[in-house]
Amino acid sequence: MRMPELEWWERVERAALIVFGSLFIAVPLGRLALGYGGLTQLLLLPFGFWCFWQAFYEDRLDDGAPPTLTERVLAVSWLMARRFTVGTVGLIFIAFGVYFLSNSRPSDIWGAITAIAFGIFALWVAFYGGGR
């Protein structure tokens, strides 16, 4: 099955997304490798993955064609980034909950239980996803 020819604005959009995605990934990693800036600049990486996802995958959701190698690489990259980020947040919530559970007054127990519950939910989403 052959992909339909892209219109002019779709080609421009795809080119712009590829350029911005490359910049959002390469610039923070390059700056960090050269010793400039802090780890907060790595917050731009998900935007780079999103740009590539939009450029290569988003228009083909209902196509029915088998995924290309690029789509597979982007999907696995997104899955690993999601698992790492949301899993880390889940572990932080659980650690805060356990800390507050062991070092707080009995009246503050519900806050600690809520933090632990959010942590367990975040770990669930990290490993199994939260929807489509």
Coordinates of C-alpha atoms in Angstrom, one line a residue:
M1 CA 0.0 0.0 0.0
R2 CA 1.4 3.4 -1.0
M3 CA 1.3 6.5 1.2
P4 CA -0.7 9.4 -0.4
E5 CA 1.4 12.3 -1.6
L6 CA 1.8 15.0 1.0
E7 CA 0.5 18.5 0.4
W8 CA 2.8 21.5 0.5
W9 CA 1.9 22.5 4.1
E10 CA 2.3 18.9 5.3
R11 CA 5.9 18.8 3.9
V12 CA 6.7 22.1 5.5
E13 CA 5.2 21.0 8.8
R14 CA 7.2 17.7 8.7
A15 CA 10.5 19.6 7.9
A16 CA 9.9 22.1 10.7
L17 CA 9.1 19.3 13.2
I18 CA 12.2 17.4 12.3
V19 CA 14.4 20.6 12.7
F20 CA 12.8 21.5 16.0
G21 CA 12.9 17.9 17.3
S22 CA 16.6 17.7 16.4
L23 CA 17.3 21.0 18.2
F24 CA 15.3 20.0 21.3
I25 CA 17.3 16.8 21.6
A26 CA 20.8 17.7 20.4
V27 CA 21.3 21.1 22.0
P28 CA 20.6 20.1 25.6
L29 CA 22.6 16.9 25.3
G30 CA 25.5 18.7 23.6
R31 CA 25.5 21.5 26.2
L32 CA 25.4 19.0 29.0
A33 CA 28.2 17.0 27.5
L34 CA 30.3 20.2 27.2
G35 CA 29.6 21.1 30.8
Y36 CA 27.2 24.0 30.2
G37 CA 23.9 24.4 32.0
G38 CA 22.3 22.0 34.5
L39 CA 20.1 19.0 34.3
T40 CA 17.0 21.1 34.0
Q41 CA 17.8 21.7 30.3
L42 CA 17.0 18.0 29.8
L43 CA 13.4 18.9 30.3
L44 CA 13.4 19.8 26.6
L45 CA 14.0 16.2 25.5
P46 CA 10.3 15.2 25.7
F47 CA 9.5 18.0 23.4
G48 CA 12.0 16.7 20.9
F49 CA 10.5 13.2 21.0
W50 CA 7.0 14.8 20.6
C51 CA 8.2 16.6 17.5
F52 CA 9.5 13.4 15.9
W53 CA 6.4 11.6 16.9
Q54 CA 4.2 14.2 15.2
A55 CA 6.4 14.3 12.1
F56 CA 6.6 10.5 11.5
Y57 CA 3.8 8.8 13.3
E58 CA 0.7 10.9 14.1
D59 CA -0.7 11.0 10.6
R60 CA -0.5 7.3 10.2
L61 CA -2.6 6.2 13.2
D62 CA -5.6 5.1 11.2
D63 CA -3.6 4.0 8.1
G64 CA -3.5 0.3 8.8
A65 CA 0.0 0.0 7.4
P66 CA 2.6 -1.8 9.4
P67 CA 4.9 0.5 11.4
T68 CA 8.2 1.6 9.9
L69 CA 11.6 1.3 11.6
T70 CA 11.5 5.0 12.5
E71 CA 8.0 4.6 14.1
R72 CA 9.2 1.6 16.1
V73 CA 12.3 3.4 17.4
L74 CA 10.2 6.4 18.4
A75 CA 7.6 4.3 20.1
V76 CA 10.2 2.4 22.1
S77 CA 12.0 5.6 23.0
W78 CA 8.8 7.2 24.2
L79 CA 7.9 4.0 26.2
M80 CA 11.3 4.0 27.9
A81 CA 11.2 7.8 28.6
R82 CA 7.7 7.4 30.0
R83 CA 8.6 4.5 32.2
F84 CA 11.7 6.2 33.5
T85 CA 10.0 9.6 34.2
V86 CA 6.7 8.4 35.7
G87 CA 8.5 5.5 37.5
T88 CA 10.9 8.0 39.2
V89 CA 7.9 10.2 40.2
G90 CA 6.2 7.1 41.6
L91 CA 9.2 6.1 43.7
I92 CA 9.6 9.7 45.0
F93 CA 6.0 9.7 46.1
I94 CA 6.4 6.4 47.8
A95 CA 9.6 7.5 49.5
F96 CA 7.9 10.7 50.8
G97 CA 4.9 8.7 52.0
V98 CA 7.1 6.2 53.9
Y99 CA 9.2 9.0 55.4
F100 CA 6.1 10.9 56.5
L101 CA 4.5 7.7 57.8
S102 CA 7.4 7.0 60.0
N103 CA 8.2 10.5 61.1
S104 CA 4.8 12.2 61.6
R105 CA 2.0 12.5 64.1
P106 CA -0.9 10.1 63.9
S107 CA -3.1 12.9 62.6
D108 CA -1.0 13.2 59.5
I109 CA -1.3 9.6 58.5
W110 CA -3.8 10.3 55.7
G111 CA -1.3 12.5 53.8
A112 CA 1.3 9.8 53.9
I113 CA -1.2 7.2 52.8
T114 CA -2.3 9.5 49.9
A115 CA 1.3 10.0 48.8
I116 CA 1.9 6.2 48.8
A117 CA -1.3 5.7 46.8
F118 CA -0.2 8.3 44.3
G119 CA 3.2 6.5 44.1
I120 CA 1.6 3.1 43.4
F121 CA -0.7 4.6 40.8
A122 CA 2.3 6.3 39.1
L123 CA 4.2 3.0 39.1
W124 CA 1.2 1.3 37.5
V125 CA 1.1 4.0 34.8
A126 CA 4.8 3.7 34.3
F127 CA 4.7 0.0 33.6
Y128 CA 1.3 -0.6 32.1
G129 CA 0.2 2.7 30.7
G130 CA -2.7 4.9 31.4
G131 CA -4.8 4.6 28.2
R132 CA -4.4 4.4 24.5

